[in-house]
Each structure stands twice: as C-alpha cells, then as structure tokens.
mmCIF file of C-alpha atoms and ligand atoms in Angstrom:
data_model
loop_
_atom_site.group_PDB
_atom_site.id
_atom_site.type_symbol
_atom_site.label_atom_id
_atom_site.label_comp_id
_atom_site.label_asym_id
_atom_site.label_seq_id
_atom_site.Cartn_x
_atom_site.Cartn_y
_atom_site.Cartn_z
ATOM 1 C CA UNK S 1 48.758 11.287 106.479
ATOM 2 C CA UNK S 2 49.997 10.303 103.059
ATOM 3 C CA UNK S 3 48.526 7.166 101.557
ATOM 4 C CA UNK S 4 49.797 7.996 98.095
ATOM 5 C CA UNK S 5 52.122 5.018 97.900
ATOM 6 C CA UNK S 6 49.259 2.599 98.526
ATOM 7 C CA UNK S 7 48.189 0.655 95.468
ATOM 8 C CA UNK S 8 45.376 2.041 93.361
ATOM 9 C CA UNK S 9 42.129 0.052 93.102
ATOM 10 C CA UNK S 10 42.932 -1.568 89.760
ATOM 11 C CA UNK S 11 46.254 -2.850 91.166
ATOM 12 C CA UNK S 12 44.359 -4.164 94.196
ATOM 13 C CA UNK S 13 42.043 -6.087 91.878
ATOM 14 C CA UNK S 14 44.962 -7.509 89.936
ATOM 15 C CA UNK S 15 46.768 -8.581 93.110
ATOM 16 C CA UNK S 16 43.591 -10.146 94.512
ATOM 17 C CA UNK S 17 43.179 -12.087 91.253
ATOM 18 C CA UNK S 18 46.804 -13.201 91.366
ATOM 19 C CA UNK S 19 47.087 -14.175 95.049
ATOM 20 C CA UNK S 20 43.497 -14.725 96.181
ATOM 21 C CA UNK S 21 42.066 -13.063 99.293
ATOM 22 C CA UNK S 22 42.347 -12.123 102.121
ATOM 23 C CA UNK S 23 45.402 -10.072 101.225
ATOM 24 C CA UNK S 24 47.379 -7.493 103.143
ATOM 25 C CA UNK S 25 49.228 -5.200 100.751
ATOM 26 C CA UNK S 26 52.438 -3.955 102.353
ATOM 27 C CA UNK S 27 54.082 -0.746 101.141
ATOM 28 C CA UNK S 28 57.705 -0.459 102.242
ATOM 29 C CA UNK S 29 57.729 3.064 100.771
ATOM 30 C CA UNK S 30 55.130 4.014 103.362
ATOM 31 C CA UNK S 31 57.294 2.418 106.074
ATOM 32 C CA UNK S 32 60.212 4.591 104.958
ATOM 33 C CA UNK S 33 58.037 7.689 104.741
ATOM 34 C CA UNK S 34 56.677 7.172 108.264
ATOM 35 C CA UNK S 35 60.175 6.566 109.593
ATOM 36 C CA UNK S 36 61.456 9.794 107.998
ATOM 37 C CA UNK S 37 58.500 11.823 109.222
ATOM 38 C CA UNK S 38 58.965 10.690 112.812
ATOM 39 C CA UNK S 39 62.735 11.114 112.563
ATOM 40 C CA UNK S 40 62.182 14.736 111.586
ATOM 41 C CA UNK S 41 59.683 15.255 114.394
ATOM 42 C CA UNK S 42 62.072 13.796 117.001
ATOM 43 C CA UNK S 43 65.502 15.094 115.978
ATOM 44 C CA UNK S 44 68.404 13.534 117.833
ATOM 45 C CA UNK S 45 66.334 10.550 118.949
ATOM 46 C CA UNK S 46 67.336 7.038 117.813
ATOM 47 C CA UNK S 47 64.184 5.420 116.440
ATOM 48 C CA UNK S 48 64.100 1.742 117.409
ATOM 49 C CA UNK S 49 61.261 0.204 115.392
ATOM 50 C CA UNK S 50 59.313 -2.110 117.738
ATOM 51 C CA UNK S 51 58.705 -5.275 115.696
ATOM 52 C CA UNK S 52 55.629 -6.388 117.662
ATOM 53 C CA UNK S 53 52.902 -4.649 115.561
ATOM 54 C CA UNK S 54 54.264 -5.936 112.232
ATOM 55 C CA UNK S 55 57.170 -8.384 112.482
ATOM 56 C CA UNK S 56 57.950 -8.621 108.764
ATOM 57 C CA UNK S 57 61.431 -8.879 107.185
ATOM 58 C CA UNK S 58 60.567 -6.341 104.449
ATOM 59 C CA UNK S 59 59.699 -3.783 107.131
ATOM 60 C CA UNK S 60 62.950 -4.494 108.969
ATOM 61 C CA UNK S 61 64.888 -4.186 105.691
ATOM 62 C CA UNK S 62 63.275 -0.797 104.956
ATOM 63 C CA UNK S 63 64.085 0.565 108.422
ATOM 64 C CA UNK S 64 67.606 -0.832 108.181
ATOM 65 C CA UNK S 65 68.077 0.916 104.810
ATOM 66 C CA UNK S 66 66.933 4.162 106.435
ATOM 67 C CA UNK S 67 69.658 3.784 109.073
ATOM 68 C CA UNK S 68 67.199 2.930 111.832
ATOM 69 C CA UNK S 69 67.351 0.873 115.005
ATOM 70 C CA UNK S 70 65.218 -1.933 116.449
ATOM 71 C CA UNK S 71 63.329 -2.838 119.583
ATOM 72 C CA UNK S 72 63.047 -6.594 120.142
ATOM 73 C CA UNK S 73 60.970 -8.476 122.687
ATOM 74 C CA UNK S 74 61.283 -12.148 121.763
ATOM 75 C CA UNK S 75 63.637 -14.675 120.178
ATOM 76 C CA UNK S 76 61.453 -14.809 117.067
ATOM 77 C CA UNK S 77 62.049 -11.099 116.601
ATOM 78 C CA UNK S 78 65.788 -11.668 117.079
ATOM 79 C CA UNK S 79 65.601 -14.223 114.231
ATOM 80 C CA UNK S 80 63.984 -11.677 111.909
ATOM 81 C CA UNK S 81 66.535 -8.892 112.453
ATOM 82 C CA UNK S 82 69.417 -11.375 112.299
ATOM 83 C CA UNK S 83 67.992 -12.778 109.049
ATOM 84 C CA UNK S 84 68.006 -9.292 107.537
ATOM 85 C CA UNK S 85 71.585 -8.754 108.719
ATOM 86 C CA UNK S 86 70.940 -5.977 111.224
ATOM 87 C CA UNK S 87 73.962 -5.045 113.334
ATOM 88 C CA UNK S 88 73.052 -6.211 116.869
ATOM 89 C CA UNK S 89 74.446 -3.026 118.382
ATOM 90 C CA UNK S 90 71.468 -1.269 116.747
ATOM 91 C CA UNK S 91 68.999 -3.332 118.797
ATOM 92 C CA UNK S 92 67.658 -3.372 122.326
ATOM 93 C CA UNK S 93 65.706 -6.170 124.011
ATOM 94 C CA UNK S 94 62.832 -4.460 125.796
ATOM 95 C CA UNK S 95 60.792 -7.260 127.379
ATOM 96 C CA UNK S 96 60.836 -6.664 131.153
ATOM 97 C CA UNK S 97 60.318 -10.380 131.915
ATOM 98 C CA UNK S 98 62.753 -12.892 130.447
ATOM 99 C CA UNK S 99 63.936 -16.463 130.826
ATOM 100 C CA UNK S 100 67.628 -17.263 131.007
ATOM 101 C CA UNK S 101 67.308 -18.744 127.512
ATOM 102 C CA UNK S 102 65.912 -15.436 126.202
ATOM 103 C CA UNK S 103 68.823 -13.464 127.620
ATOM 104 C CA UNK S 104 71.329 -15.958 126.235
ATOM 105 C CA UNK S 105 69.691 -16.001 122.791
ATOM 106 C CA UNK S 106 69.858 -12.242 122.577
ATOM 107 C CA UNK S 107 73.472 -12.097 123.776
ATOM 108 C CA UNK S 108 74.500 -14.802 121.306
ATOM 109 C CA UNK S 109 73.088 -12.579 118.578
ATOM 110 C CA UNK S 110 75.089 -9.691 120.032
ATOM 111 C CA UNK S 111 72.342 -7.466 121.415
ATOM 112 C CA UNK S 112 73.415 -6.384 124.911
ATOM 113 C CA UNK S 113 70.865 -3.827 126.103
ATOM 114 C CA UNK S 114 68.045 -5.179 128.251
ATOM 115 C CA UNK S 115 65.200 -3.750 130.291
ATOM 116 C CA UNK S 116 64.292 -4.572 133.885
ATOM 117 C CA UNK S 117 61.497 -3.344 136.114
ATOM 118 C CA UNK S 118 61.598 -5.502 139.239
ATOM 119 C CA UNK S 119 64.073 -7.067 141.676
ATOM 120 C CA UNK S 120 63.274 -10.674 140.699
ATOM 121 C CA UNK S 121 64.662 -10.048 137.232
ATOM 122 C CA UNK S 122 68.081 -8.896 138.422
ATOM 123 C CA UNK S 123 69.723 -12.220 139.422
ATOM 124 C CA UNK S 124 69.038 -13.488 135.883
ATOM 125 C CA UNK S 125 71.631 -11.052 134.552
ATOM 126 C CA UNK S 126 74.386 -11.984 137.016
ATOM 127 C CA UNK S 127 75.955 -14.739 134.851
ATOM 128 C CA UNK S 128 76.307 -12.167 132.035
ATOM 129 C CA UNK S 129 77.220 -9.224 134.240
ATOM 130 C CA UNK S 130 80.137 -8.084 132.101
ATOM 131 C CA UNK S 131 78.111 -8.105 128.890
ATOM 132 C CA UNK S 132 74.710 -6.634 129.703
ATOM 133 C CA UNK S 133 73.683 -3.001 129.922
ATOM 134 C CA UNK S 134 70.370 -2.230 131.530
ATOM 135 C CA UNK S 135 67.608 0.314 131.271
ATOM 136 C CA UNK S 136 65.062 0.511 134.076
ATOM 137 C CA UNK S 137 61.446 0.771 132.950
ATOM 138 C CA UNK S 138 59.173 3.101 134.861
ATOM 139 C CA UNK S 139 55.383 2.840 135.023
ATOM 140 C CA UNK S 140 53.300 5.909 134.303
ATOM 141 C CA UNK S 141 49.672 4.842 134.368
ATOM 142 C CA UNK S 142 47.609 6.344 131.594
ATOM 143 C CA UNK S 143 43.861 5.920 131.587
ATOM 144 C CA UNK S 144 43.595 8.029 128.421
ATOM 145 C CA UNK S 145 45.638 5.663 126.274
ATOM 146 C CA UNK S 146 43.785 3.296 124.011
ATOM 147 C CA UNK S 147 46.171 0.654 125.394
ATOM 148 C CA UNK S 148 47.663 1.389 128.819
ATOM 149 C CA UNK S 149 51.064 -0.307 128.709
ATOM 150 C CA UNK S 150 51.999 0.706 132.249
ATOM 151 C CA UNK S 151 49.502 -1.608 133.913
ATOM 152 C CA UNK S 152 51.491 -4.758 133.338
ATOM 153 C CA UNK S 153 55.064 -3.426 133.330
ATOM 154 C CA UNK S 154 57.226 -0.809 134.944
ATOM 155 C CA UNK S 155 58.412 0.013 138.454
ATOM 156 C CA UNK S 156 56.397 2.640 140.305
ATOM 157 C CA UNK S 157 58.264 5.943 139.960
ATOM 158 C CA UNK S 158 58.615 6.358 143.746
ATOM 159 C CA UNK S 159 60.310 2.931 143.981
ATOM 160 C CA UNK S 160 62.673 3.560 141.074
ATOM 161 C CA UNK S 161 65.693 4.836 142.952
ATOM 162 C CA UNK S 162 65.720 1.919 145.379
ATOM 163 C CA UNK S 163 65.458 -0.618 142.565
ATOM 164 C CA UNK S 164 68.250 1.068 140.658
ATOM 165 C CA UNK S 165 70.469 1.041 143.754
ATOM 166 C CA UNK S 166 69.790 -2.652 144.138
ATOM 167 C CA UNK S 167 70.816 -3.390 140.555
ATOM 168 C CA UNK S 168 73.991 -1.324 140.833
ATOM 169 C CA UNK S 169 74.721 -2.907 144.222
ATOM 170 C CA UNK S 170 74.696 -6.309 142.524
ATOM 171 C CA UNK S 171 77.360 -5.103 140.132
ATOM 172 C CA UNK S 172 75.053 -4.634 137.159
ATOM 173 C CA UNK S 173 75.529 -1.794 134.709
ATOM 174 C CA UNK S 174 72.466 0.457 134.647
ATOM 175 C CA UNK S 175 72.691 2.971 131.808
ATOM 176 C CA UNK S 176 69.351 4.661 131.906
ATOM 177 C CA UNK S 177 65.582 4.801 132.116
ATOM 178 C CA UNK S 178 62.713 3.810 129.874
ATOM 179 C CA UNK S 179 58.947 4.061 129.867
ATOM 180 C CA UNK S 180 56.039 3.415 127.523
ATOM 181 C CA UNK S 181 53.414 6.111 127.910
ATOM 182 C CA UNK S 182 50.660 3.961 126.316
ATOM 183 C CA UNK S 183 49.806 3.084 122.731
ATOM 184 C CA UNK S 184 47.813 5.266 120.272
ATOM 185 C CA UNK S 185 48.150 8.154 122.727
ATOM 186 C CA UNK S 186 46.075 11.045 121.489
ATOM 187 C CA UNK S 187 47.915 13.709 123.485
ATOM 188 C CA UNK S 188 51.508 14.166 124.561
ATOM 189 C CA UNK S 189 51.009 15.114 128.241
ATOM 190 C CA UNK S 190 52.198 11.736 129.544
ATOM 191 C CA UNK S 191 55.534 11.992 127.742
ATOM 192 C CA UNK S 192 56.181 15.435 129.205
ATOM 193 C CA UNK S 193 55.326 14.267 132.718
ATOM 194 C CA UNK S 194 57.469 11.140 132.336
ATOM 195 C CA UNK S 195 60.469 12.973 130.844
ATOM 196 C CA UNK S 196 60.467 15.447 133.694
ATOM 197 C CA UNK S 197 60.317 12.644 136.261
ATOM 198 C CA UNK S 198 63.208 10.878 134.516
ATOM 199 C CA UNK S 199 65.281 14.055 134.945
ATOM 200 C CA UNK S 200 64.621 14.015 138.702
ATOM 201 C CA UNK S 201 65.649 10.374 138.866
ATOM 202 C CA UNK S 202 68.801 11.112 136.856
ATOM 203 C CA UNK S 203 69.681 13.751 139.455
ATOM 204 C CA UNK S 204 68.961 11.498 142.432
ATOM 205 C CA UNK S 205 71.000 8.694 140.868
ATOM 206 C CA UNK S 206 73.916 11.079 140.309
ATOM 207 C CA UNK S 207 73.889 11.907 144.042
ATOM 208 C CA UNK S 208 74.407 8.180 144.598
ATOM 209 C CA UNK S 209 77.280 8.155 142.128
ATOM 210 C CA UNK S 210 75.210 6.372 139.444
ATOM 211 C CA UNK S 211 75.863 8.025 136.090
ATOM 212 C CA UNK S 212 72.996 7.457 133.689
ATOM 213 C CA UNK S 213 73.380 8.290 130.002
ATOM 214 C CA UNK S 214 70.272 6.966 128.214
ATOM 215 C CA UNK S 215 66.575 7.870 128.164
ATOM 216 C CA UNK S 216 64.108 5.712 126.224
ATOM 217 C CA UNK S 217 60.711 7.353 125.705
ATOM 218 C CA UNK S 218 59.049 4.231 124.250
ATOM 219 C CA UNK S 219 56.312 4.111 121.633
ATOM 220 C CA UNK S 220 52.728 5.319 121.518
ATOM 221 C CA UNK S 221 52.708 7.844 118.624
ATOM 222 C CA UNK S 222 49.165 7.952 117.187
ATOM 223 C CA UNK S 223 47.825 7.462 113.668
ATOM 224 C CA UNK S 224 44.438 8.406 112.157
ATOM 225 C CA UNK S 225 42.123 5.389 111.902
ATOM 226 C CA UNK S 226 38.547 6.635 111.817
ATOM 227 C CA UNK S 227 39.292 10.033 113.392
ATOM 228 C CA UNK S 228 42.007 12.568 112.690
ATOM 229 C CA UNK S 229 44.862 12.868 115.192
ATOM 230 C CA UNK S 230 47.257 15.705 115.928
ATOM 231 C CA UNK S 231 49.865 15.936 113.135
ATOM 232 C CA UNK S 232 53.004 14.159 114.372
ATOM 233 C CA UNK S 233 55.193 17.236 114.030
ATOM 234 C CA UNK S 234 53.003 19.231 116.434
ATOM 235 C CA UNK S 235 52.563 16.197 118.656
ATOM 236 C CA UNK S 236 56.292 15.623 119.028
ATOM 237 C CA UNK S 237 57.444 19.240 119.170
ATOM 238 C CA UNK S 238 57.003 19.691 122.963
ATOM 239 C CA UNK S 239 58.477 16.221 123.576
ATOM 240 C CA UNK S 240 61.579 17.015 121.518
ATOM 241 C CA UNK S 241 61.904 20.444 123.166
ATOM 242 C CA UNK S 242 61.682 18.943 126.661
ATOM 243 C CA UNK S 243 64.289 16.283 125.813
ATOM 244 C CA UNK S 244 66.640 18.921 124.481
ATOM 245 C CA UNK S 245 66.150 21.116 127.539
ATOM 246 C CA UNK S 246 66.448 18.406 130.209
ATOM 247 C CA UNK S 247 68.753 15.858 128.596
ATOM 248 C CA UNK S 248 71.497 17.572 126.585
ATOM 249 C CA UNK S 249 74.199 15.106 125.553
ATOM 250 C CA UNK S 250 72.195 12.088 126.669
ATOM 251 C CA UNK S 251 71.518 9.147 124.313
ATOM 252 C CA UNK S 252 67.830 9.355 123.431
ATOM 253 C CA UNK S 253 65.782 6.379 122.239
ATOM 254 C CA UNK S 254 62.190 5.969 121.084
ATOM 255 C CA UNK S 255 60.424 2.694 120.274
ATOM 256 C CA UNK S 256 57.769 3.510 117.656
ATOM 257 C CA UNK S 257 55.689 0.594 116.401
ATOM 258 C CA UNK S 258 52.210 1.590 115.313
ATOM 259 C CA UNK S 259 53.196 4.935 113.794
ATOM 260 C CA UNK S 260 55.569 3.243 111.374
ATOM 261 C CA UNK S 261 53.540 0.127 110.592
ATOM 262 C CA UNK S 262 49.850 1.098 110.636
ATOM 263 C CA UNK S 263 49.571 3.127 107.397
ATOM 264 C CA UNK S 264 51.725 0.631 105.493
ATOM 265 C CA UNK S 265 49.195 -2.183 104.969
ATOM 266 C CA UNK S 266 45.818 -2.225 103.218
ATOM 267 C CA UNK S 267 43.495 -5.188 103.555
ATOM 268 C CA UNK S 268 41.657 -6.599 100.541
ATOM 269 C CA UNK S 269 39.039 -9.211 101.414
ATOM 270 C CA UNK S 270 36.111 -10.856 99.610
ATOM 271 C CA UNK S 271 32.444 -11.221 100.395
ATOM 272 C CA UNK S 272 32.043 -15.021 100.804
ATOM 273 C CA UNK S 273 28.292 -14.878 101.151
ATOM 274 C CA UNK S 274 25.358 -12.765 102.247
ATOM 275 C CA UNK S 275 22.020 -13.170 103.972
ATOM 276 C CA UNK S 276 19.065 -11.077 104.991
ATOM 277 C CA UNK S 277 18.335 -11.479 108.708
ATOM 278 C CA UNK S 278 15.701 -9.501 110.646
ATOM 279 C CA UNK S 279 15.524 -6.927 107.896
ATOM 280 C CA UNK S 280 19.265 -6.338 107.677
ATOM 281 C CA UNK S 281 21.792 -7.439 105.112
ATOM 282 C CA UNK S 282 24.609 -9.524 106.517
ATOM 283 C CA UNK S 283 27.879 -9.888 104.605
ATOM 284 C CA UNK S 284 30.346 -12.645 105.480
ATOM 285 C CA UNK S 285 33.959 -11.864 104.572
ATOM 286 C CA UNK S 286 36.902 -14.249 104.229
ATOM 287 C CA UNK S 287 38.677 -12.271 107.006
ATOM 288 C CA UNK S 288 37.372 -11.308 110.445
ATOM 289 C CA UNK S 289 37.963 -10.835 114.155
ATOM 290 C CA UNK S 290 40.021 -14.021 114.352
ATOM 291 C CA UNK S 291 42.126 -12.755 111.457
ATOM 292 C CA UNK S 292 43.299 -9.316 110.351
ATOM 293 C CA UNK S 293 40.539 -7.566 112.284
ATOM 294 C CA UNK S 294 41.816 -9.069 115.561
ATOM 295 C CA UNK S 295 42.987 -5.563 116.422
ATOM 296 C CA UNK S 296 39.347 -4.644 116.992
ATOM 297 C CA UNK S 297 39.468 -6.929 120.037
ATOM 298 C CA UNK S 298 43.044 -6.786 121.264
ATOM 299 C CA UNK S 299 44.064 -3.329 120.137
ATOM 300 C CA UNK S 300 40.677 -1.658 120.799
ATOM 301 C CA UNK S 301 40.975 -0.260 117.326
ATOM 302 C CA UNK S 302 38.464 0.591 114.629
ATOM 303 C CA UNK S 303 39.189 0.613 110.900
ATOM 304 C CA UNK S 304 37.595 2.242 107.909
ATOM 305 C CA UNK S 305 35.815 -0.142 105.583
ATOM 306 C CA UNK S 306 34.596 0.255 102.031
ATOM 307 C CA UNK S 307 33.763 -1.753 98.951
ATOM 308 C CA UNK S 308 36.537 -1.502 96.385
ATOM 309 C CA UNK S 309 33.967 -0.332 93.833
ATOM 310 C CA UNK S 310 33.366 2.747 95.973
ATOM 311 C CA UNK S 311 37.099 3.571 95.884
ATOM 312 C CA UNK S 312 36.862 3.286 92.112
ATOM 313 C CA UNK S 313 34.042 5.808 92.151
ATOM 314 C CA UNK S 314 31.619 3.379 90.525
ATOM 315 C CA UNK S 315 27.924 4.082 90.870
ATOM 316 C CA UNK S 316 26.240 2.006 93.571
ATOM 317 C CA UNK S 317 22.696 1.688 94.896
ATOM 318 C CA UNK S 318 21.315 3.298 98.050
ATOM 319 C CA UNK S 319 23.162 2.586 101.310
ATOM 320 C CA UNK S 320 21.431 0.480 103.941
ATOM 321 C CA UNK S 321 22.227 -0.336 107.531
ATOM 322 C CA UNK S 322 24.193 -3.596 107.267
ATOM 323 C CA UNK S 323 26.245 -6.091 109.258
ATOM 324 C CA UNK S 324 29.749 -7.224 108.257
ATOM 325 C CA UNK S 325 30.940 -10.505 109.779
ATOM 326 C CA UNK S 326 34.020 -12.695 109.629
ATOM 327 C CA UNK S 327 34.034 -16.221 108.209
ATOM 328 C CA UNK S 328 34.243 -18.352 111.369
ATOM 329 C CA UNK S 329 31.301 -20.177 112.931
ATOM 330 C CA UNK S 330 31.610 -18.131 116.122
ATOM 331 C CA UNK S 331 28.945 -15.480 116.640
ATOM 332 C CA UNK S 332 31.417 -13.087 118.275
ATOM 333 C CA UNK S 333 33.069 -12.826 114.864
ATOM 334 C CA UNK S 334 31.194 -9.709 113.726
ATOM 335 C CA UNK S 335 33.316 -6.816 112.488
ATOM 336 C CA UNK S 336 30.660 -4.104 112.040
ATOM 337 C CA UNK S 337 27.209 -4.328 113.629
ATOM 338 C CA UNK S 338 25.660 -1.321 111.970
ATOM 339 C CA UNK S 339 27.431 0.125 108.994
ATOM 340 C CA UNK S 340 25.883 1.926 106.013
ATOM 341 C CA UNK S 341 26.680 0.027 102.807
ATOM 342 C CA UNK S 342 25.342 -0.269 99.299
ATOM 343 C CA UNK S 343 24.215 -3.792 98.460
ATOM 344 C CA UNK S 344 27.285 -5.999 97.975
ATOM 345 C CA UNK S 345 27.482 -9.093 95.786
ATOM 346 C CA UNK S 346 29.023 -12.456 96.605
ATOM 347 C CA UNK S 347 32.665 -12.384 95.519
ATOM 348 C CA UNK S 348 32.868 -8.601 95.683
ATOM 349 C CA UNK S 349 36.128 -7.133 96.967
ATOM 350 C CA UNK S 350 36.175 -4.900 100.046
ATOM 351 C CA UNK S 351 39.045 -3.009 101.627
ATOM 352 C CA UNK S 352 40.271 -1.452 104.881
ATOM 353 C CA UNK S 353 43.227 0.959 104.962
ATOM 354 C CA UNK S 354 45.583 1.497 107.927
ATOM 355 C CA UNK S 355 45.770 -2.230 108.685
ATOM 356 C CA UNK S 356 49.525 -2.482 109.258
ATOM 357 C CA UNK S 357 49.792 -2.522 113.046
ATOM 358 C CA UNK S 358 48.490 -5.178 115.422
ATOM 359 C CA UNK S 359 46.389 -6.882 112.718
ATOM 360 C CA UNK S 360 47.992 -9.952 111.140
ATOM 361 C CA UNK S 361 50.437 -9.953 114.062
ATOM 362 C CA UNK S 362 47.652 -11.073 116.401
ATOM 363 C CA UNK S 363 45.609 -13.072 113.847
ATOM 364 C CA UNK S 364 44.867 -16.795 114.229
ATOM 365 C CA UNK S 365 43.924 -19.663 111.895
ATOM 366 C CA UNK S 366 40.840 -20.459 113.982
ATOM 367 C CA UNK S 367 38.330 -22.712 112.217
ATOM 368 C CA UNK S 368 41.000 -23.260 109.493
ATOM 369 C CA UNK S 369 40.416 -19.887 107.899
ATOM 370 C CA UNK S 370 43.994 -18.999 107.019
ATOM 371 C CA UNK S 371 45.455 -15.613 107.859
ATOM 372 C CA UNK S 372 45.666 -12.985 105.159
ATOM 373 C CA UNK S 373 48.672 -13.314 102.862
ATOM 374 C CA UNK S 374 51.043 -10.361 103.087
ATOM 375 C CA UNK S 375 52.202 -9.147 99.669
ATOM 376 C CA UNK S 376 54.923 -6.498 99.418
ATOM 377 C CA UNK S 377 53.796 -4.097 96.705
ATOM 378 C CA UNK S 378 56.787 -1.764 96.364
HETATM 379 C C1 PLP G 401 54.379 -2.471 121.900
HETATM 380 C C2 PLP G 401 55.597 -1.772 122.334
HETATM 381 C C3 PLP G 401 56.103 -0.696 121.596
HETATM 382 C C4 PLP G 401 55.408 -0.108 120.392
HETATM 383 O O1 PLP G 401 54.378 0.721 120.810
HETATM 384 P P1 PLP G 401 53.481 1.562 119.775
HETATM 385 O O2 PLP G 401 52.412 2.133 120.615
HETATM 386 O O3 PLP G 401 52.995 0.590 118.751
HETATM 387 O O4 PLP G 401 54.339 2.609 119.183
HETATM 388 C C5 PLP G 401 57.285 -0.114 122.035
HETATM 389 N N1 PLP G 401 57.933 -0.567 123.136
HETATM 390 C C6 PLP G 401 57.473 -1.599 123.858
HETATM 391 C C7 PLP G 401 58.228 -2.033 125.049
HETATM 392 C C8 PLP G 401 56.286 -2.227 123.487
HETATM 393 O O5 PLP G 401 55.825 -3.237 124.241
#
C-alpha cells in the first residue's frame, strides 16, 4: 500500500495552522493510484466508483480523468457527478429500493441502468419501460465480511430466475446480474462462488430466451487498516480468471468504493484537553465517534492513531495506557479505550491514516462539533 503521496508531517502542521482542525487531507493522486492498481488487477472490468464512502467532487474528477465509471445510489450523488460533467452513460444507479422521483431524477440526468431485487420494485419502472435497463441483484450472505451487504438487499439465488421472468414478462429490459459480496472482504471465495452461480443463471435465462450481457461483481475489495490484507493483485487474480473463463464477451462491471477512497484521506485532529481519571490519562480530541471516527461504529472499522510528533520522529516520554475520546458530552464517544501513548499536551496534533472511506461520509454535527474540513492537497 503506497502512502507516498500523503503529505509529510511538516505540511500537515502547516495545513492545520492554515485551516484549523479537525482536517481531512485528501490526496487525489492516491485516488488515481488506487484506481489504476485495481484496474490492472481486474483487466477488462469497468470500474464504477461507488460514491457512498467518499462523495467528493475532487474524487469524482480524478476518476473521471482516469476514464472511470460511477455507481450512484441517491439524487445527491447524481448532483455530484453531473456537477463534474460526467457522461451519464458512464453511470449506473445501484440502489435496489427507489421512489418514482429517484428514478425520474436519474433518467433526467441521463443515467438509464438501474438495479432491482424484488417484485414490488418492478411496476415503478413501467412508465419508463423504453428507457430503463435493469440488472438483478442477487444475495450471497457472507458472515465473514466486516459488513455483510447481502442481508438487506438481493434476491435469494434460488428465486432469481422466477423474478427475472417476471420482469421480462412485464416488458422490462433485463441486461444482467449484480451482487455485492460484502465490504472489506478479506478473502475472495464469495466472489468466485457468486460468479459461478451467475453463470448458471445466465444459462437458465438463455433457455427462456432471455439474453443477458452484463455481470456486476460489486465492491468489497479490502484495504489494510490495522492489519495487512492480501495484495490486491493476488486477491483479484482468481476473480479475473473466473470472469474470463465463464463470461467471455460479456460486459463486466465492478463497484469499488473503499479500495479507492480509504487510503486517500489522512485525519489531523487536536487534543482539546486532557485529564487523569482512575490512574489513566484521558485525551479529548476535536473529532470523535460522531465525526470522522463514525466508521468505528457504522463500518466496524479500526484506524491507526499516532501523535504527529511521533511521525516526525521526535523524542517522546515513556508510553502509558491511555484513553482517547471525542469532544461530545456523550460517554459513548470514546475512540480508544486502551492505547499506549506518550504523554500528549493540550493543543498537540494527532493523526490517523486511511480515513478516506466511510468516515466523514457518515459523520454528524452532534453537539455542534462541526465535521472535519476536507482539504484537497494535490
Ligand atoms: C457500498 C456499496 C459499494 C461499495 O462497496 P465497497 O465495499 O466500499 O467497495 C458498491 N456497491 C453498492 C451497491 C454499495 O452499496
């Protein structure tokens, strides 16, 4: 994992002085690098960046410049890609549950590919029958994923053919299948299982005269937070090989979010105050679980944490078991309960890398502590 394009500590200090903290430093070079790395690992697959983990125009611009594609779920995300001037034919709308207004908004933009996973969704497309193209999302439960995205969405594989027949019977154009194997997936078994099932469903559909031409393998590609993960090239190799073997000539789509966004932001926060309680040092930051560290709750994620002075290699005193908390008056707002730290001073800067995905995107302004400011650094 390259973090070379992240700002060096002196630049972090300068930016913190200029903008105040909490700050999220966004490297669009890292976005591009991640995009290229995944593109190489999944040759022949259109990478549709899923905006959800980091819906920022500079990220969209970088992916657009790389010749990438986009995966949208909401009208707000439509606004971002439209604002950056993305060609709507390079986008899909992947939310399985939509209102009529959502479908219309997307079609008015020009994006025509939608996802469905249940019969109640189908009548919503009838007024736009001649415009929409559909992918059917399958559910492959995954207890190993840090976030199982097949609990809430997706038709059960054994019910897929019947649902597809129903859609086609209503005169809707079904072009293919999609799934999301789960986010931050540490191994690739689920993709292989899902791709092979999709092939069977392609064959069964063909017997019914339904010609499918698209497979969307979703997101999920892992990044190293506190532990190493399998290098993405090795991770994707069997996936790419299976796609090539089972789906020659078929349009292939992936929807990476985390892999592209996570390494691209670094948090810089300040120690607002400190206290000694029951023999432990407590440090209160100006960012916490209601802010950029919200991913600890929602994304079940853990981040590295260090004083900026440590990054600079400055001498520090002995490390002691400490507590790091967010700024709000809620006692749940504790980021680290037992972490070894040298003694920190009020006003000292601290940092967490790999804070690009599912961090500020799910942050709140609870207790009037504003979200971290995102600053594009390159
Ligand atoms: C969240 C989401 C993604 C992105 O998943 P990652 O695990 O971040 O790669 C892709 N597709 C859909 C439909 C999603 O909901």
